[in-house]
mmCIF file of C-alpha atoms in Angstrom:
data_model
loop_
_atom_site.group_PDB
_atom_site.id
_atom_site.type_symbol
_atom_site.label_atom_id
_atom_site.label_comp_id
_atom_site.label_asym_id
_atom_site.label_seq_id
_atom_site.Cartn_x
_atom_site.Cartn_y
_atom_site.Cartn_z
ATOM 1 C CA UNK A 1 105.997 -56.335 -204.688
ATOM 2 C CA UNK A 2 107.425 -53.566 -202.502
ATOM 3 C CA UNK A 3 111.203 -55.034 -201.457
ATOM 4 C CA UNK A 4 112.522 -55.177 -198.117
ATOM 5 C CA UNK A 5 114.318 -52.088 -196.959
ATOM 6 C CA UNK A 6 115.650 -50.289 -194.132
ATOM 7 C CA UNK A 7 114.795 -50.332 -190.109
ATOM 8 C CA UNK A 8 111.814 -52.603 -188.720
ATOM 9 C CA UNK A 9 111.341 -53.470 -184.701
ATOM 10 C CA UNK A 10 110.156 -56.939 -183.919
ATOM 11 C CA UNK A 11 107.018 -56.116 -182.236
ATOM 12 C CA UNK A 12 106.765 -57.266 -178.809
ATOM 13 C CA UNK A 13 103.478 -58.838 -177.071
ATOM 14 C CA UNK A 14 102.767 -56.520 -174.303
ATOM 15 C CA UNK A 15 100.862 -58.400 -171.748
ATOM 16 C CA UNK A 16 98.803 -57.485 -168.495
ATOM 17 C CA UNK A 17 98.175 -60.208 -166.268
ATOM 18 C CA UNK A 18 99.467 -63.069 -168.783
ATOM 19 C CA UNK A 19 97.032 -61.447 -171.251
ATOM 20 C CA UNK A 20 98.212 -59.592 -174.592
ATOM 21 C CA UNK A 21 96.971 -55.927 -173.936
ATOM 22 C CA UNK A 22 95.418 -54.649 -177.602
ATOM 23 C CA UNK A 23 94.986 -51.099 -176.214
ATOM 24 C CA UNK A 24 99.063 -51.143 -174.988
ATOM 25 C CA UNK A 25 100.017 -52.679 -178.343
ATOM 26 C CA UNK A 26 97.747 -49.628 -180.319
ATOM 27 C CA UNK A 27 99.694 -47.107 -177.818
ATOM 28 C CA UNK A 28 103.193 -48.274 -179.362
ATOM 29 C CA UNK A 29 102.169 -48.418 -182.681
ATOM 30 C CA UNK A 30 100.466 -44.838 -182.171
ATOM 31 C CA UNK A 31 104.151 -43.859 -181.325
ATOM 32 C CA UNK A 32 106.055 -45.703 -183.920
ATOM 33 C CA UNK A 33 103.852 -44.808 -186.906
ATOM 34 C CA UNK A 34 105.465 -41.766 -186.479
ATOM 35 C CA UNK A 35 108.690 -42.938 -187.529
ATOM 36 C CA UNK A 36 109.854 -43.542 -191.395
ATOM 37 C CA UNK A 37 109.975 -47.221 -190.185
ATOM 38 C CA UNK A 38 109.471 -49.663 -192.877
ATOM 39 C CA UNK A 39 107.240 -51.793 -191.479
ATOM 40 C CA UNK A 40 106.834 -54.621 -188.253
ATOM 41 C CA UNK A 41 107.633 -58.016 -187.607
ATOM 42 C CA UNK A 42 104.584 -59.447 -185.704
ATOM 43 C CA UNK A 43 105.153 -62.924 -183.998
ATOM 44 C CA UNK A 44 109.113 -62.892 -183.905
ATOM 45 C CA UNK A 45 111.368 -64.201 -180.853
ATOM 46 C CA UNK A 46 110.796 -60.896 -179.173
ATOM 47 C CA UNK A 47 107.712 -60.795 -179.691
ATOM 48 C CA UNK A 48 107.401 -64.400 -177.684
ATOM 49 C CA UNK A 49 105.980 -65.973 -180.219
ATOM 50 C CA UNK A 50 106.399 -69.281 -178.482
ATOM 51 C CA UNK A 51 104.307 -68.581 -175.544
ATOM 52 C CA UNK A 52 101.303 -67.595 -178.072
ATOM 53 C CA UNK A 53 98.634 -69.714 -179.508
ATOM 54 C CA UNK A 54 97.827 -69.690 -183.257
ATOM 55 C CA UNK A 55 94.620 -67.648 -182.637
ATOM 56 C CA UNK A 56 96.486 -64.809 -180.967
ATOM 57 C CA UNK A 57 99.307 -64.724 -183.155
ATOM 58 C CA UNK A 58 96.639 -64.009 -185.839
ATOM 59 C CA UNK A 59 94.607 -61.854 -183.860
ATOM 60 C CA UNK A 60 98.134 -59.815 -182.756
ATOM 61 C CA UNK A 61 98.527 -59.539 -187.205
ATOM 62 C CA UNK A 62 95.413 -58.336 -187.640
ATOM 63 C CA UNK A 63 95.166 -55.804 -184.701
ATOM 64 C CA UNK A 64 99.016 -54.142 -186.160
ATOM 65 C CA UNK A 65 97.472 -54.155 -189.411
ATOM 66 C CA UNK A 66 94.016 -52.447 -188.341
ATOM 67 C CA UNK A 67 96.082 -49.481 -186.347
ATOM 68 C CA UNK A 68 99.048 -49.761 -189.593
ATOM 69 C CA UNK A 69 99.577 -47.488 -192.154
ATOM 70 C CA UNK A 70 99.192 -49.342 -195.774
ATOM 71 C CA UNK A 71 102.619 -48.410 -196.731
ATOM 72 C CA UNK A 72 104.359 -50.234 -193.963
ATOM 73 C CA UNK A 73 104.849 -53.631 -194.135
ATOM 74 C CA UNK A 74 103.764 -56.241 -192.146
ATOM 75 C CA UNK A 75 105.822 -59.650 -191.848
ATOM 76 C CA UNK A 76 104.706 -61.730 -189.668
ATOM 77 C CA UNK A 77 106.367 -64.991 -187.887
ATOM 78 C CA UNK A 78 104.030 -68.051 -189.040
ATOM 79 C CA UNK A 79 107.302 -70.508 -188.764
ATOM 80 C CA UNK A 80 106.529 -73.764 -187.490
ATOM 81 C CA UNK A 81 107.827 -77.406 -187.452
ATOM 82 C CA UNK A 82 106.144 -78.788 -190.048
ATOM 83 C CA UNK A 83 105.240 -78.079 -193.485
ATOM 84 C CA UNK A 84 101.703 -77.923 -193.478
ATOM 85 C CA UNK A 85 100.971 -76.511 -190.500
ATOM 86 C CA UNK A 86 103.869 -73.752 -191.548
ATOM 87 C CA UNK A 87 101.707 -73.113 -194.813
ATOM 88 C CA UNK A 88 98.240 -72.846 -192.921
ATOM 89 C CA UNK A 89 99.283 -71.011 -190.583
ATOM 90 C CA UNK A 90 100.996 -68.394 -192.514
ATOM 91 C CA UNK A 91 98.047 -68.473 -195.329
ATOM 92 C CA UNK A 92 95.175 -67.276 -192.753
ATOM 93 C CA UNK A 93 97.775 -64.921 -191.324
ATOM 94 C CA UNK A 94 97.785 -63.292 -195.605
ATOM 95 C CA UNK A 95 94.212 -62.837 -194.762
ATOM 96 C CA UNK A 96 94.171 -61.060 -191.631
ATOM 97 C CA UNK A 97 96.914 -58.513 -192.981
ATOM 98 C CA UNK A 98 100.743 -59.910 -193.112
ATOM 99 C CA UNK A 99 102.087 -59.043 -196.362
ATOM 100 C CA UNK A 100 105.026 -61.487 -195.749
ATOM 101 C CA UNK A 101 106.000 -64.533 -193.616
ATOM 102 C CA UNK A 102 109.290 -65.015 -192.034
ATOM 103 C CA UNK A 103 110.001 -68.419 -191.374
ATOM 104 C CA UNK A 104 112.327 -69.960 -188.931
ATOM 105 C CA UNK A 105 114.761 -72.570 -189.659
ATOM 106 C CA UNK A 106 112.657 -75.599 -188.365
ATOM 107 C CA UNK A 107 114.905 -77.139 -185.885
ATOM 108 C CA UNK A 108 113.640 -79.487 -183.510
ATOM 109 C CA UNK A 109 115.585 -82.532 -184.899
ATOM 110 C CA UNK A 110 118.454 -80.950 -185.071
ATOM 111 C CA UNK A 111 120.822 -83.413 -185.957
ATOM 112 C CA UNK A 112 118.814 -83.902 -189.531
ATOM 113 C CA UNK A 113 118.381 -80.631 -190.699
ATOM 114 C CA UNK A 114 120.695 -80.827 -193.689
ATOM 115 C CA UNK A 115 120.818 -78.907 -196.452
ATOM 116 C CA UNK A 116 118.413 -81.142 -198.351
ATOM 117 C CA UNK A 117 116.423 -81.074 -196.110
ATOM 118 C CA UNK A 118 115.894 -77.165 -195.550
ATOM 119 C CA UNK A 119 115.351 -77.236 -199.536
ATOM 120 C CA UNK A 120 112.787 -79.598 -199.427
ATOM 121 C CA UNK A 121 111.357 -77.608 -196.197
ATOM 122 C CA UNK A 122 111.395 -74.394 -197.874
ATOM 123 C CA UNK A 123 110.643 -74.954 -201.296
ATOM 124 C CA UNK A 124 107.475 -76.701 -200.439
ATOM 125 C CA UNK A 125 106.446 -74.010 -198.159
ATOM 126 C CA UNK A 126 106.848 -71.393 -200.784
ATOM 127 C CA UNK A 127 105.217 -73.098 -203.285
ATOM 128 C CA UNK A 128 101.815 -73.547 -200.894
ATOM 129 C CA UNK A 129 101.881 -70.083 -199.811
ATOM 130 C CA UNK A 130 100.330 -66.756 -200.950
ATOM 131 C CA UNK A 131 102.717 -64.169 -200.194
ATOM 132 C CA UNK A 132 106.506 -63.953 -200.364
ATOM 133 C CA UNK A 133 108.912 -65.326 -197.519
ATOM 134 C CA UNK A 134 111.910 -64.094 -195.857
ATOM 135 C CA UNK A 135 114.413 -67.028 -193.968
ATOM 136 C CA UNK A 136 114.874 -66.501 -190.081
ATOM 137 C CA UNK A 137 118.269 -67.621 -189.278
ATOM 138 C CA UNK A 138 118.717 -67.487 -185.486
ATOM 139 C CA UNK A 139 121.213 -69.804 -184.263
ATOM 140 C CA UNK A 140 121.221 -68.720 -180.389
ATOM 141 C CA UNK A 141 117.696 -70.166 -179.996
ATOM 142 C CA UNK A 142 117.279 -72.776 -182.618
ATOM 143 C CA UNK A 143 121.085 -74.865 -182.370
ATOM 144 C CA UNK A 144 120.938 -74.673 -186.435
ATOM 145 C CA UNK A 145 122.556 -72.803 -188.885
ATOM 146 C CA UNK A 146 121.694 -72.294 -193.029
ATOM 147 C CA UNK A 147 124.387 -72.268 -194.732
ATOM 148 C CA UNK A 148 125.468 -69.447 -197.361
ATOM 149 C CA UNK A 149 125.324 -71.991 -200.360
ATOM 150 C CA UNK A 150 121.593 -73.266 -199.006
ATOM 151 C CA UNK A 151 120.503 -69.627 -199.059
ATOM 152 C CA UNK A 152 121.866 -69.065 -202.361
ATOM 153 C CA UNK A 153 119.602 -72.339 -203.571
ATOM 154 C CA UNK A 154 116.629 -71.450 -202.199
ATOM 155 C CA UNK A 155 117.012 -67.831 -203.248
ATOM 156 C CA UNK A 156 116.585 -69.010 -206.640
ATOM 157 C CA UNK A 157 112.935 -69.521 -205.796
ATOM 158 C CA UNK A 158 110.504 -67.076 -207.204
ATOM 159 C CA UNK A 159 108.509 -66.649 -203.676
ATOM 160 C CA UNK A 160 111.732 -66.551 -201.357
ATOM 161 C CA UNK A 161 112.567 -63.211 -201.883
ATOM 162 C CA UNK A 162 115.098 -62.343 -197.972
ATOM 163 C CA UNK A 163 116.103 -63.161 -195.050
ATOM 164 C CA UNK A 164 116.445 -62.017 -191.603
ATOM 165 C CA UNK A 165 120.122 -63.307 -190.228
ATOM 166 C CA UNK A 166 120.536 -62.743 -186.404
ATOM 167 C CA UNK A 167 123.376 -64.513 -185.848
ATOM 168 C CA UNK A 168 125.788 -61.735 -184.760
ATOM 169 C CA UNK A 169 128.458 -62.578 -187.507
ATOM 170 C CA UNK A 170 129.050 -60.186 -190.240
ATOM 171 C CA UNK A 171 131.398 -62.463 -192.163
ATOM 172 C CA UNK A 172 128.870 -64.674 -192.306
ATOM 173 C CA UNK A 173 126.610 -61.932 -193.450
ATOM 174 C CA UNK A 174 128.984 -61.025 -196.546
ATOM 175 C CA UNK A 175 128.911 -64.465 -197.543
ATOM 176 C CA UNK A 176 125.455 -65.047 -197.475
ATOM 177 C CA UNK A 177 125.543 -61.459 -199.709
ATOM 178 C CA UNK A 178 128.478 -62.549 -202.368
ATOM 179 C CA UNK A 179 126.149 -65.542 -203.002
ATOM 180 C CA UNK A 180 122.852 -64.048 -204.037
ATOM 181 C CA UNK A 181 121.671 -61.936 -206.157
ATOM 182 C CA UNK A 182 120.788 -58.428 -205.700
ATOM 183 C CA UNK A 183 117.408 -57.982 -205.515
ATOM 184 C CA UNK A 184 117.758 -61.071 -202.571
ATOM 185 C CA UNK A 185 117.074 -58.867 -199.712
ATOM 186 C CA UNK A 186 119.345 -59.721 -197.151
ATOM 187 C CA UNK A 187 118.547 -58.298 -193.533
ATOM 188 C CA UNK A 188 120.891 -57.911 -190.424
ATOM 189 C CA UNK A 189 119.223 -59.078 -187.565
ATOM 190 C CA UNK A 190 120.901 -57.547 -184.455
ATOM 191 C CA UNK A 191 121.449 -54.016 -183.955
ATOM 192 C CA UNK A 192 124.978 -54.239 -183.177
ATOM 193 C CA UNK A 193 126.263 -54.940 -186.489
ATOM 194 C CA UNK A 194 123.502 -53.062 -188.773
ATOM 195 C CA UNK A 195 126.383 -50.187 -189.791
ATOM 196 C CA UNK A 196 129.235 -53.142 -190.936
ATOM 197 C CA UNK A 197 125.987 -54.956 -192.655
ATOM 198 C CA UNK A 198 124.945 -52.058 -194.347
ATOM 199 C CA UNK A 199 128.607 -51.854 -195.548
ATOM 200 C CA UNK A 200 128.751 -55.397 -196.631
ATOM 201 C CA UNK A 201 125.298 -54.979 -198.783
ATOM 202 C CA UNK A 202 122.222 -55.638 -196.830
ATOM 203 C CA UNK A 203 119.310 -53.968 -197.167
ATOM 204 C CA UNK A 204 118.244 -52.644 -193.892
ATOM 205 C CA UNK A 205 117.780 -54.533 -190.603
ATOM 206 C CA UNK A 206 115.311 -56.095 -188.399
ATOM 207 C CA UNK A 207 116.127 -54.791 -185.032
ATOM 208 C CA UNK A 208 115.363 -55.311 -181.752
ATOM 209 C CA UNK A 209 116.939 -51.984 -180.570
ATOM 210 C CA UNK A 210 114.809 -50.461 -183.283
ATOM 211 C CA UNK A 211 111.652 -51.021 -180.343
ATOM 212 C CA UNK A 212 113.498 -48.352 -178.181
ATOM 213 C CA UNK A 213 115.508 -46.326 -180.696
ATOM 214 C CA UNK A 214 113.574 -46.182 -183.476
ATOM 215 C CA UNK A 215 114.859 -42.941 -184.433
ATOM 216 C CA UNK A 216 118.535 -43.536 -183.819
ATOM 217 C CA UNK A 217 118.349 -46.995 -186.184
ATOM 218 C CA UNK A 218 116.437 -44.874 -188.762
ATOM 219 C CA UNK A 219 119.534 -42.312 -188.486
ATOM 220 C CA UNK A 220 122.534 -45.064 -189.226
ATOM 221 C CA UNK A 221 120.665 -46.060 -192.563
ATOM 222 C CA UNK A 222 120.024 -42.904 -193.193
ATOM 223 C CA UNK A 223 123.496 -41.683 -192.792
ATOM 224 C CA UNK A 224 124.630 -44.567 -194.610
ATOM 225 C CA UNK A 225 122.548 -43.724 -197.386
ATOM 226 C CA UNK A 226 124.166 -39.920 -197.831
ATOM 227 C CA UNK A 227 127.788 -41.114 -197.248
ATOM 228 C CA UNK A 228 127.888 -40.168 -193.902
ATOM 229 C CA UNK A 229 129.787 -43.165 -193.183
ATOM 230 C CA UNK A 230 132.039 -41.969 -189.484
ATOM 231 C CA UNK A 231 128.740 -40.341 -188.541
ATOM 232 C CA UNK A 232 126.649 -43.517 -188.845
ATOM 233 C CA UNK A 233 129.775 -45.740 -187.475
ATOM 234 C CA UNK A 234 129.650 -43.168 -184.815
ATOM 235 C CA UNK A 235 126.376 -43.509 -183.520
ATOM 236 C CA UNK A 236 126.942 -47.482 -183.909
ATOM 237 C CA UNK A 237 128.891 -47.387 -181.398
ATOM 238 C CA UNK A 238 126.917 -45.684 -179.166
ATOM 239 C CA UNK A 239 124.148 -48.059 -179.453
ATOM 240 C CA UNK A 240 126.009 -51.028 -179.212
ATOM 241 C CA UNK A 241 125.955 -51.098 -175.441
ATOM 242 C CA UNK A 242 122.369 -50.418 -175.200
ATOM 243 C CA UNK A 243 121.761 -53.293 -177.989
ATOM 244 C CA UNK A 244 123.670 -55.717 -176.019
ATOM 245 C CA UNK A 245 121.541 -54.898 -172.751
ATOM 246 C CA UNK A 246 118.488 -55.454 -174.489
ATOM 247 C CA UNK A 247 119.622 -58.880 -176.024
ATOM 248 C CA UNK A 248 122.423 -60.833 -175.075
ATOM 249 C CA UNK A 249 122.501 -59.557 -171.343
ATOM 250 C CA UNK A 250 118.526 -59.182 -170.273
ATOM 251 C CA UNK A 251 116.858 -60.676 -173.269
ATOM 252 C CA UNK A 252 113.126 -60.161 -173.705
ATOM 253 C CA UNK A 253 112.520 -59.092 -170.703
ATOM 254 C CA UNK A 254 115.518 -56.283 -170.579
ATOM 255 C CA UNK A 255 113.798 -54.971 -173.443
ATOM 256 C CA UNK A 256 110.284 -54.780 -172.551
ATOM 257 C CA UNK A 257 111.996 -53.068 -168.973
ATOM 258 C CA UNK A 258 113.713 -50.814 -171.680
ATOM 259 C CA UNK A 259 110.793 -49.380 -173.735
ATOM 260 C CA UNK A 260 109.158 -48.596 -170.339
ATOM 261 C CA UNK A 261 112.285 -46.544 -169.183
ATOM 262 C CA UNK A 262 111.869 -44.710 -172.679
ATOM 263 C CA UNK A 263 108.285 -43.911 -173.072
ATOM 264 C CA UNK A 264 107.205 -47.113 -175.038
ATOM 265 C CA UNK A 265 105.129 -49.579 -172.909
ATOM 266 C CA UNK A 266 107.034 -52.837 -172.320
ATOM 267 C CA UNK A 267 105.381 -54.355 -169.630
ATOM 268 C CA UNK A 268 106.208 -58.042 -168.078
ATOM 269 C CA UNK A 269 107.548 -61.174 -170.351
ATOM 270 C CA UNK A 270 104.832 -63.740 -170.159
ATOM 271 C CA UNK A 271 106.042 -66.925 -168.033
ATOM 272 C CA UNK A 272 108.085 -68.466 -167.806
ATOM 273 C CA UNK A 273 110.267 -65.423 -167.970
ATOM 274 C CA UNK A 274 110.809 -63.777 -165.839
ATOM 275 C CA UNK A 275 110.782 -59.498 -165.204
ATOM 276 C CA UNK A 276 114.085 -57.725 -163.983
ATOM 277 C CA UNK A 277 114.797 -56.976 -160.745
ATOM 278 C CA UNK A 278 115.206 -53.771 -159.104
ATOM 279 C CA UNK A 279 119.097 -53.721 -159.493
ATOM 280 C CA UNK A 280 118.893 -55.102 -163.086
ATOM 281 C CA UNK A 281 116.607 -52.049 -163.742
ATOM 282 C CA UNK A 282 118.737 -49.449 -162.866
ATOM 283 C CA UNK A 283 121.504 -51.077 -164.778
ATOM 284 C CA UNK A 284 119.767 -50.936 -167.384
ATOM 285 C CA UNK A 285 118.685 -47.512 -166.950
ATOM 286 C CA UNK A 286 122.723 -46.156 -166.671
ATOM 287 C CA UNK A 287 123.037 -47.466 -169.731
ATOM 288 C CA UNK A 288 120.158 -46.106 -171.429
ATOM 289 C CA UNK A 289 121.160 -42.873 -170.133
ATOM 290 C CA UNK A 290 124.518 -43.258 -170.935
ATOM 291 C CA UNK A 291 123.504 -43.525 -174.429
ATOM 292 C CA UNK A 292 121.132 -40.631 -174.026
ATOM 293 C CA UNK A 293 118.079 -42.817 -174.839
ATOM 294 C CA UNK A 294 116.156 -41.463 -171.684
ATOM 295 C CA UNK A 295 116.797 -37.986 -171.902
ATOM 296 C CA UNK A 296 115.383 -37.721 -175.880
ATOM 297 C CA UNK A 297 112.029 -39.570 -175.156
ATOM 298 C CA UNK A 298 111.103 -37.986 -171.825
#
């Protein structure tokens, strides 16, 4: 199996009148393929995964893999509530193309998720399915949080080989690190700490600002990687605001609005949310530009 590793953008779901666009989703990928990214997560948060049904999340899988390279990865999001319909779900989405499944903290109840009860959640997931999962940690949107010592349990299981932890803490992230073994791949999951995570041990990121900088995430880990530490801490900073925008500030829809400003086709959110408006926009653009993100693409 072919570890986890460096930069890969949570796809989004471009859509034209509330319908996913295939030919819009081949143009980004036509673009991206271009860049030494690992792979793509297909079906994350960004990539609205709660506003699709199961037959277009698989459909969205199989259409990244058919216009994918075979070296780059495909993980898709198959996380659901429940255990079975977790393991079905991410066992037809093996056959259509994902090579592995990240799973979200189930969460609904959240009062009960202990950490027995992500063990039993997890272990009987992995033991059902037939290719390797990664943990999705994402506090913001699910009110739960898996704890350092639960991750270190279920990384003891042969077919739970990451995870992807978004929550923008990187002391969290070096715990979750000094309790695992090595070849546990460990992923930051917000561009605005990917330098100090690559510092504390993990293995690349998952990125949202990876879907309008590809090149720029590609160039802190690759920095990293040569000892070019101020140089990659540099153009950290740089990003930071630009990450921020696209996240905490505008969300999905700031960064759909984003790839359009930089040559990548974002399009609308589907509804409920909601597109910028005009003066969001052109915030958003100053900062883009500010960061110089405009001026390299066009």
């Amino acid at each position: 199996m072919k570890l986890l590793k460096a930069i890969y953008p949570p796809l989004i779901t471009p859509f034209r009148n509330e319908e996913i666009s295939y030919e819009d989703l081949k143009s980004n990928l036509t673009k991206y393929n271009k860049f030494e990214l690992s792979g793509y997560i297909v079906g994350g948060s960004n990539g609205e995964t709660v506003f699709l049904t199961k037959d277009e999340k698989l459909k969205l899988i199989g259409s990244v893999r058919e216009h994918t390279s075979s070296n780059k990865q495909i993980i898709a999001g198959t996380g659901l509530e429940s255990i079975k319909s977790t393991i079905e779900l991410t066992n037809t989405a093996a056959e259509v193309g994902a090579d592995f499944a990240l799973i979200v903290t189930p969460h609904f109840f959240q009062n009960e998720m202990t950490h027995n009860a992500f063990i039993n959640y997890y272990t009987a997931v992995a033991d059902k399915i037939k290719i390797p999962l990664i943990i999705y940690n994402v506090t913001k949107f699910t009110g739960v949080n898996i704890s350092a010592d639960t991750i270190a349990k279920l990384a003891e299981h042969p077919n739970i080989v990451g995870i992807k932890n978004s929550n923008n803490n990187v002391d969290e992230l070096k715990q979750i690190i000094n309790t695992v073994s090595n070849d546990f791949c460990v992923m930051a999951g917000t561009g605005s700490v990917i330098y100090p995570a690559l510092r504390a041990g993990a293995k690349g990121g998952v990125l949202a600002l990876a879907n309008v900088a590809p090149a720029e995430c590609l160039e802190i880990y690759n920095l990293f990687n040569i000892g070019k530490l101020k140089e990659a801490e540099q153009l950290q900073s740089i990003l930071i605001p630009v990450n921020k925008a696209i996240t905490a500030t505008y969300g999905v829809a700031g960064l759909k609005a984003a790839m359009d400003l930089v040559g990548f086709v974002g399009g609308n959110p589907r509804m409920p949310l909601e597109p910028l408006n005009e003066n969001q926009k052109n915030d958003l653009k100053k900062t883009l530009t500010k960061a110089s993100l405009i001026k390299l693409r066009n």
